[in-house]
mmCIF file of C-alpha atoms in Angstrom:
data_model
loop_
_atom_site.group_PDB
_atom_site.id
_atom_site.type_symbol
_atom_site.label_atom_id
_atom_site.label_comp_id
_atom_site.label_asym_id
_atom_site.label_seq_id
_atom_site.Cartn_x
_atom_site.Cartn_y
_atom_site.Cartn_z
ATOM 1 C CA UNK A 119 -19.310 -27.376 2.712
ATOM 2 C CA UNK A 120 -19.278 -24.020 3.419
ATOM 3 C CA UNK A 121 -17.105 -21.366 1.291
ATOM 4 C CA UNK A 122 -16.256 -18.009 1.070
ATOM 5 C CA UNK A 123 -16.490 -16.187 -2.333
ATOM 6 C CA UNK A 124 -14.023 -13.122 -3.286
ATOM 7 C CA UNK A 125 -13.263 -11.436 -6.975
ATOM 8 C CA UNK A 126 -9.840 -13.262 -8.444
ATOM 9 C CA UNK A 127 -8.194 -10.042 -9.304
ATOM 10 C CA UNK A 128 -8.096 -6.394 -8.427
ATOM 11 C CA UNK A 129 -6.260 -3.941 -10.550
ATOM 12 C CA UNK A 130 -5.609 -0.771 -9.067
ATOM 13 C CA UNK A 131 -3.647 2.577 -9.714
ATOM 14 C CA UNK A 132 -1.295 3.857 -6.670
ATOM 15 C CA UNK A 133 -3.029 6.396 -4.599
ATOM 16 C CA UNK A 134 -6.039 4.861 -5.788
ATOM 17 C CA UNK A 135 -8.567 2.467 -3.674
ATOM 18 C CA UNK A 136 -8.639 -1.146 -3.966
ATOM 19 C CA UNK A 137 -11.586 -2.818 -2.344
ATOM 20 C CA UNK A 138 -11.679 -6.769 -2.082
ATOM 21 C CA UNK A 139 -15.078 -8.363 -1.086
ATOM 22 C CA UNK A 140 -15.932 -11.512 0.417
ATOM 23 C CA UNK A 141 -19.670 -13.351 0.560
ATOM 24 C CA UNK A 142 -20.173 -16.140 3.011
ATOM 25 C CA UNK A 143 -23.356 -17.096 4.708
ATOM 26 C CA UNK A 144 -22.153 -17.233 8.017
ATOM 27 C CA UNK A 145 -20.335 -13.773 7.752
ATOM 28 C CA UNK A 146 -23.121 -12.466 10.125
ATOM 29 C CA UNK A 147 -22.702 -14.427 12.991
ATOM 30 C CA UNK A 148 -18.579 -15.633 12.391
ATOM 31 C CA UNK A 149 -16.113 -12.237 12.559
ATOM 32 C CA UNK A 150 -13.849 -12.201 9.319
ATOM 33 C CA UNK A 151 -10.027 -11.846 9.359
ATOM 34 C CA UNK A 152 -8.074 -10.650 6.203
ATOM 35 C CA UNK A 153 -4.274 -12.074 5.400
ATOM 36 C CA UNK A 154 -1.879 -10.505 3.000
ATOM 37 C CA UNK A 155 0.257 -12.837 1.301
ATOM 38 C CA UNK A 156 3.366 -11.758 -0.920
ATOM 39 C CA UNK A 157 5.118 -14.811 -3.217
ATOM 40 C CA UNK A 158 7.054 -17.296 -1.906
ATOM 41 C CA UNK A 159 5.714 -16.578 2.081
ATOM 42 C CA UNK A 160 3.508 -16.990 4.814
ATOM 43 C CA UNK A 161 0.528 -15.037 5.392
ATOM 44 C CA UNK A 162 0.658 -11.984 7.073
ATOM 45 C CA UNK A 163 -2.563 -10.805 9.617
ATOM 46 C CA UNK A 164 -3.868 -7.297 7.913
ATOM 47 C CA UNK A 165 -7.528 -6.921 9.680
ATOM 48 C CA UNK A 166 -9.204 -9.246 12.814
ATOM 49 C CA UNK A 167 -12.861 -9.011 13.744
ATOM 50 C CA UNK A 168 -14.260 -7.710 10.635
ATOM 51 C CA UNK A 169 -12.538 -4.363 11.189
ATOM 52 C CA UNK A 170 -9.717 -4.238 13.314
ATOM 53 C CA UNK A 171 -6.159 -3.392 12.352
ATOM 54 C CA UNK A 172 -2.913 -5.137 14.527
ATOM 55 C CA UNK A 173 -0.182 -2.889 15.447
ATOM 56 C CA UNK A 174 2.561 -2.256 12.794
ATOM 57 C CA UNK A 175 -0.395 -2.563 9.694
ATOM 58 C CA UNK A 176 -0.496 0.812 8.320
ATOM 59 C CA UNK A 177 -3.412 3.036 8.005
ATOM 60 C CA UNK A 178 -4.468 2.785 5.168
ATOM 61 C CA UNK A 179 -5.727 -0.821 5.414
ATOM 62 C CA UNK A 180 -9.487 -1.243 7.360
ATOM 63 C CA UNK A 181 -12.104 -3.357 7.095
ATOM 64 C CA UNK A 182 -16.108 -3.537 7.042
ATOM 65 C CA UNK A 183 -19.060 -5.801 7.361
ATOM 66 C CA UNK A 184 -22.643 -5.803 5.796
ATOM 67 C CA UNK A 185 -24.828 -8.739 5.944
ATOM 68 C CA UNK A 186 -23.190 -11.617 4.470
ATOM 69 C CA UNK A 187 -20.360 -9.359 2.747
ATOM 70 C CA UNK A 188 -17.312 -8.169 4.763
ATOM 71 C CA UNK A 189 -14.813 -5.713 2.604
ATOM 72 C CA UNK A 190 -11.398 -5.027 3.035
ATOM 73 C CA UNK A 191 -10.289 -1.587 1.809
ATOM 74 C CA UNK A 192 -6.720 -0.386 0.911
ATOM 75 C CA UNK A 193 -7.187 3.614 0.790
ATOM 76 C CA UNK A 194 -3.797 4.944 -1.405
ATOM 77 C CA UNK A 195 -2.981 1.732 -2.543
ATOM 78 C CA UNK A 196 1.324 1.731 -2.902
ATOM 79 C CA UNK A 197 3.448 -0.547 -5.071
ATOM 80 C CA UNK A 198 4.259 -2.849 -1.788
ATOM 81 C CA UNK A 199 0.176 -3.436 -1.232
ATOM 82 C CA UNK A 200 0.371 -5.791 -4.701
ATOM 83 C CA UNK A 201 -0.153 -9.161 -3.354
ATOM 84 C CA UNK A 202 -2.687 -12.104 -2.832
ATOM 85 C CA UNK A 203 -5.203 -11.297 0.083
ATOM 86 C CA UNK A 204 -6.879 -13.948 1.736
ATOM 87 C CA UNK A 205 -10.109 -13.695 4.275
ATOM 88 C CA UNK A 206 -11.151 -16.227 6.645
ATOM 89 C CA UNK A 207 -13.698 -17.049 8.812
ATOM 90 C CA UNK A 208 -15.661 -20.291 10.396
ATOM 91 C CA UNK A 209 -18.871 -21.708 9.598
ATOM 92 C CA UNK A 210 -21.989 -21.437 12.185
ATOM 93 C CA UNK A 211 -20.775 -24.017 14.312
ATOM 94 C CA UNK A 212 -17.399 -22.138 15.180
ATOM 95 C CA UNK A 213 -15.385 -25.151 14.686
ATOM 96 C CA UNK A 214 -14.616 -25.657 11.345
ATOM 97 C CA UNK A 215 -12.308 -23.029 9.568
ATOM 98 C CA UNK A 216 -12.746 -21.516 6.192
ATOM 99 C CA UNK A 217 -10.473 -19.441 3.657
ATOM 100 C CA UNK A 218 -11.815 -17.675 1.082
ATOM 101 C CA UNK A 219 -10.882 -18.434 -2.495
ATOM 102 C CA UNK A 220 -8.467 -15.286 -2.338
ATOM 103 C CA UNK A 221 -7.696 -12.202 -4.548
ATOM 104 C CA UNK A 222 -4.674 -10.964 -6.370
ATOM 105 C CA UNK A 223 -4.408 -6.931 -5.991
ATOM 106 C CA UNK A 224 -2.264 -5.658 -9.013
ATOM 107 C CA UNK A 225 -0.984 -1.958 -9.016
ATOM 108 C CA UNK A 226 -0.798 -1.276 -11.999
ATOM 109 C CA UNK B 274 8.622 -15.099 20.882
ATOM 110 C CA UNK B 275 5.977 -17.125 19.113
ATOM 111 C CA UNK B 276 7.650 -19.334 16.762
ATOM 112 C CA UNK B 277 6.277 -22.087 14.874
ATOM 113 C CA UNK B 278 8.225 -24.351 12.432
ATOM 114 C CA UNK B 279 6.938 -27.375 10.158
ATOM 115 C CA UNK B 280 9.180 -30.185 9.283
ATOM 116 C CA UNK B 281 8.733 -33.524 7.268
ATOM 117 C CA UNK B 282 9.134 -35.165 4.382
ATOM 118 C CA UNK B 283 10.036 -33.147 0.707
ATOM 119 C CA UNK B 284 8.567 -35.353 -0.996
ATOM 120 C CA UNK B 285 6.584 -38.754 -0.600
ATOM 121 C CA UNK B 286 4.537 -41.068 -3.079
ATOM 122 C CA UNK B 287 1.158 -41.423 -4.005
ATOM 123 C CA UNK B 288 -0.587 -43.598 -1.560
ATOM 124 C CA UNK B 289 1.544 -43.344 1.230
ATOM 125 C CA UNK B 290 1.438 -41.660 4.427
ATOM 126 C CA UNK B 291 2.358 -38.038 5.059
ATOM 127 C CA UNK B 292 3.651 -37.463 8.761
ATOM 128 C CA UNK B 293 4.091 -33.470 9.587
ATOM 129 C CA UNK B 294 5.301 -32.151 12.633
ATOM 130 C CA UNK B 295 4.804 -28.997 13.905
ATOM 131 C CA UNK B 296 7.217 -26.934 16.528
ATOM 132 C CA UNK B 297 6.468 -24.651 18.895
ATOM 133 C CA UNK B 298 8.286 -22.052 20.854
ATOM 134 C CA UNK B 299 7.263 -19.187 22.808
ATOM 135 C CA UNK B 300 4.218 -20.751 24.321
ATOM 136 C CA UNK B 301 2.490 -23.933 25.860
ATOM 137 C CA UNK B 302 0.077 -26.197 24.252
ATOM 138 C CA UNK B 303 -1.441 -26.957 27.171
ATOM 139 C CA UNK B 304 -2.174 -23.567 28.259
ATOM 140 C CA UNK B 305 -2.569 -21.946 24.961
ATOM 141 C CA UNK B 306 -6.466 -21.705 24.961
ATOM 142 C CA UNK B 307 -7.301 -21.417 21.141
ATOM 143 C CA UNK B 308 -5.496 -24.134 19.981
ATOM 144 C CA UNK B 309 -3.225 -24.965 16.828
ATOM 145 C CA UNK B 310 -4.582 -25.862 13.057
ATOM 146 C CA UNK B 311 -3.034 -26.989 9.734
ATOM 147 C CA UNK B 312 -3.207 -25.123 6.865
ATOM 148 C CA UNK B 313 -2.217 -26.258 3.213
ATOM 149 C CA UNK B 314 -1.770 -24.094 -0.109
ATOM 150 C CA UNK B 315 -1.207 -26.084 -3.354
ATOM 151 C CA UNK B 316 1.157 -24.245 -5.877
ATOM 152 C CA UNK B 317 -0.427 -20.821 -7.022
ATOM 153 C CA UNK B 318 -3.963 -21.856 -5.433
ATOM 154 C CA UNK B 319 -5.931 -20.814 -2.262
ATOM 155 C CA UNK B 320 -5.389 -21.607 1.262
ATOM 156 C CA UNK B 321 -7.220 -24.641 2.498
ATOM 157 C CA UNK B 322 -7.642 -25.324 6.414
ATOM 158 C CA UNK B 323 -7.059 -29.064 7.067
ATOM 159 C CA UNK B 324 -7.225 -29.495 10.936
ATOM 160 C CA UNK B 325 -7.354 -28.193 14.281
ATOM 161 C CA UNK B 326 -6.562 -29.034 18.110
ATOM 162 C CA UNK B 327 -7.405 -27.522 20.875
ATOM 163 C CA UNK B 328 -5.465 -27.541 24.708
ATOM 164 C CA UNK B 329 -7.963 -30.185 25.454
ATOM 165 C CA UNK B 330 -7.176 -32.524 22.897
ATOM 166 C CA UNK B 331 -10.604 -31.932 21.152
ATOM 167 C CA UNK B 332 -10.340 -32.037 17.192
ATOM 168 C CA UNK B 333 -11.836 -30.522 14.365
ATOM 169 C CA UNK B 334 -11.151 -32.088 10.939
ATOM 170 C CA UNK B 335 -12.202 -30.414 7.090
ATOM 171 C CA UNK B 336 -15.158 -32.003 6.217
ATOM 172 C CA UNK B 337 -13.846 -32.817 2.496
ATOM 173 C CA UNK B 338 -10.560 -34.600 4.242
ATOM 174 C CA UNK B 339 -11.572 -36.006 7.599
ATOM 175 C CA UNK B 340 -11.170 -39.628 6.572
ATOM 176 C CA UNK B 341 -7.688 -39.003 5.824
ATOM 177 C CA UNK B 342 -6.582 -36.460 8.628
ATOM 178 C CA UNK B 343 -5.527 -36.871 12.253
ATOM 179 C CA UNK B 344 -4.089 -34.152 14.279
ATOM 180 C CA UNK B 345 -2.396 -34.967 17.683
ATOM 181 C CA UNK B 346 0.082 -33.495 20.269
ATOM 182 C CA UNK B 347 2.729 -33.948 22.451
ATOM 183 C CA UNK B 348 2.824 -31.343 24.994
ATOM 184 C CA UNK B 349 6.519 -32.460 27.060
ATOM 185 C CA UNK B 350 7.755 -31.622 22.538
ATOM 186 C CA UNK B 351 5.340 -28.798 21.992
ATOM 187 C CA UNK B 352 4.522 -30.118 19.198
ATOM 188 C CA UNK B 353 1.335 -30.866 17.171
ATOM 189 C CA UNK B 354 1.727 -33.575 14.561
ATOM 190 C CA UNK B 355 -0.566 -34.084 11.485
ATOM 191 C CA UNK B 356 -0.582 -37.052 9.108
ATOM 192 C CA UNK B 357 -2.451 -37.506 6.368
ATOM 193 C CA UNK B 358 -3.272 -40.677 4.520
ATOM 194 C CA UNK B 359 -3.235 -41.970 0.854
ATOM 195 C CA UNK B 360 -1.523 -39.101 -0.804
ATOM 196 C CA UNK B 361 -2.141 -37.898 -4.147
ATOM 197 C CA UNK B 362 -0.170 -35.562 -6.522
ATOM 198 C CA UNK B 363 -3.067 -32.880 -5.840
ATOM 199 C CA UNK B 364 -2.048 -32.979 -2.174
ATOM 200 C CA UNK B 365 1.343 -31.140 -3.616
ATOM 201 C CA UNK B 366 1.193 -27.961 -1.765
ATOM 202 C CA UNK B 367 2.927 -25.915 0.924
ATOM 203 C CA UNK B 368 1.545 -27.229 4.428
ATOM 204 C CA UNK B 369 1.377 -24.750 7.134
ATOM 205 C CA UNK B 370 0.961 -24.917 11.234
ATOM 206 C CA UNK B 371 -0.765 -21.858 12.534
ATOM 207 C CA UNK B 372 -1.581 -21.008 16.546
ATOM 208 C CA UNK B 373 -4.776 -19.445 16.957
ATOM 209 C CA UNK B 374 -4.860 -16.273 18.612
ATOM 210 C CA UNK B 375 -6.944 -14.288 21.195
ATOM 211 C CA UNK B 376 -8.920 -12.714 18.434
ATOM 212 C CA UNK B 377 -9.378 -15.342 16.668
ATOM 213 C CA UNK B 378 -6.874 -14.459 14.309
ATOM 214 C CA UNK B 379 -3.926 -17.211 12.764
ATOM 215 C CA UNK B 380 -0.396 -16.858 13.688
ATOM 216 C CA UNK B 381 1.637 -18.472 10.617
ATOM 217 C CA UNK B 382 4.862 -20.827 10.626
ATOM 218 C CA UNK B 383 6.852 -20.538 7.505
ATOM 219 C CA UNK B 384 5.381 -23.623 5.914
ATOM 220 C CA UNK B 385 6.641 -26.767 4.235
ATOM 221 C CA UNK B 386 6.803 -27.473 0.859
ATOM 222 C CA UNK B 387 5.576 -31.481 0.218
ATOM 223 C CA UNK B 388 5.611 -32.957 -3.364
ATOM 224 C CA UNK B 389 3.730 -35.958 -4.188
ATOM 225 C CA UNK B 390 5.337 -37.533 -6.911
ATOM 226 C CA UNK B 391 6.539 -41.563 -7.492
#
């Protein structure tokens, strides 16, 4: 089946960068979507189609795509950025959903 | 307002069937053109799509848990149930209902937390 592949952890300094990667075959063809998820609640949209940000996501969060890699890149990282991040996409077909296997950002 | 809220069972036993409802507010099912999916996260592990239906009833399944999945709706409810069969403790995990957006993108309800336990 097909997966996505990020780094487990992050650790980052505030005002720092954090960059999370994420390596899926079908990353050329599929646009990626990045989620933010803080303990204990639902997913929150941080990036659609590879690189765009949804109203009310600040700044400092964008995203980028390179063969079979996409990135998502948190420029000044702040205490309230530490969370699980999550991207997503779909396999060739379009029909079948994927997650990737997620990364925890620590600000350290 | 989009609103989406899962409901079912806390907890259930191994083997038997898990029936989750999902329901919606804010739009139609039948109009919505991207369709609805399930969405599961066992405790401190990765998100794992399940199951998807779109406004004209076609489905799309996880290809490690098709032969236990079925997704359906009822559009007079708005609401998309999923039940999955033959449970097993490692189906413990926070089961989520998510509308699919214009972009693509997921739109999240708060999830439900199901324990598998006898």
């Amino acid at each position: 089946s097909y997966e996505l592949t990020q780094p487990p952890s992050v650790s980052v300094s505030p005002g720092q960068t954090a960059r999370i990667t994420c390596s899926g075959d079908a990353l050329p063809k599929q646009y990626a979507y990045w989620y933010q998820q803080k303990p204990g609640q639902a997913p929150v949209l941080v990036i659609y189609k590879d690189s765009e940000r949804p109203s009310g996501i600040p700044e400092r969060f964008s995203g980028s795509s390179s063969g079979t890699t996409v990135t998502l890149t948190i420029s000044g990282v702040q205490a309230e950025d530490e969370a699980d991040y999550y991207c997503q996409s779909a396999d060739s077909s379009g029909t079948l959903w994927v997650f990737g296997t997620g990364t925890k950002v620590t600000v350290l | 307002q989009v609103t989406l809220k899962e409901s079912g069972p806390v907890l259930v036993k191994p083997t038997e069937t898990l029936t989750l409802t999902c329901s919606v507010s804010g739009f139609s099912l039948s109009t919505n053109i991207m369709g609805v999916s399930w969405i599961r996260q066992p405790p401190g592990k990765a998100l794992e799509w399940l199951a998807h239906i779109f406004p004209n009833d076609e489905t799309s399944y996880s290809t490690f848990l098709k032969s236990r999945l079925a997704i359906s709706r009822d559009t007079s409810k708005s609401q998309v149930v999923l039940t999955m069969t033959n449970m097993n403790p490692v189906d413990t995990a926070t089961y989520f209902c998510a509308r699919l957006g214009d972009y693509g993108e997921f739109h999240w309800g708060q999830g439900a937390l199901v324990t598998v336990s006898s």
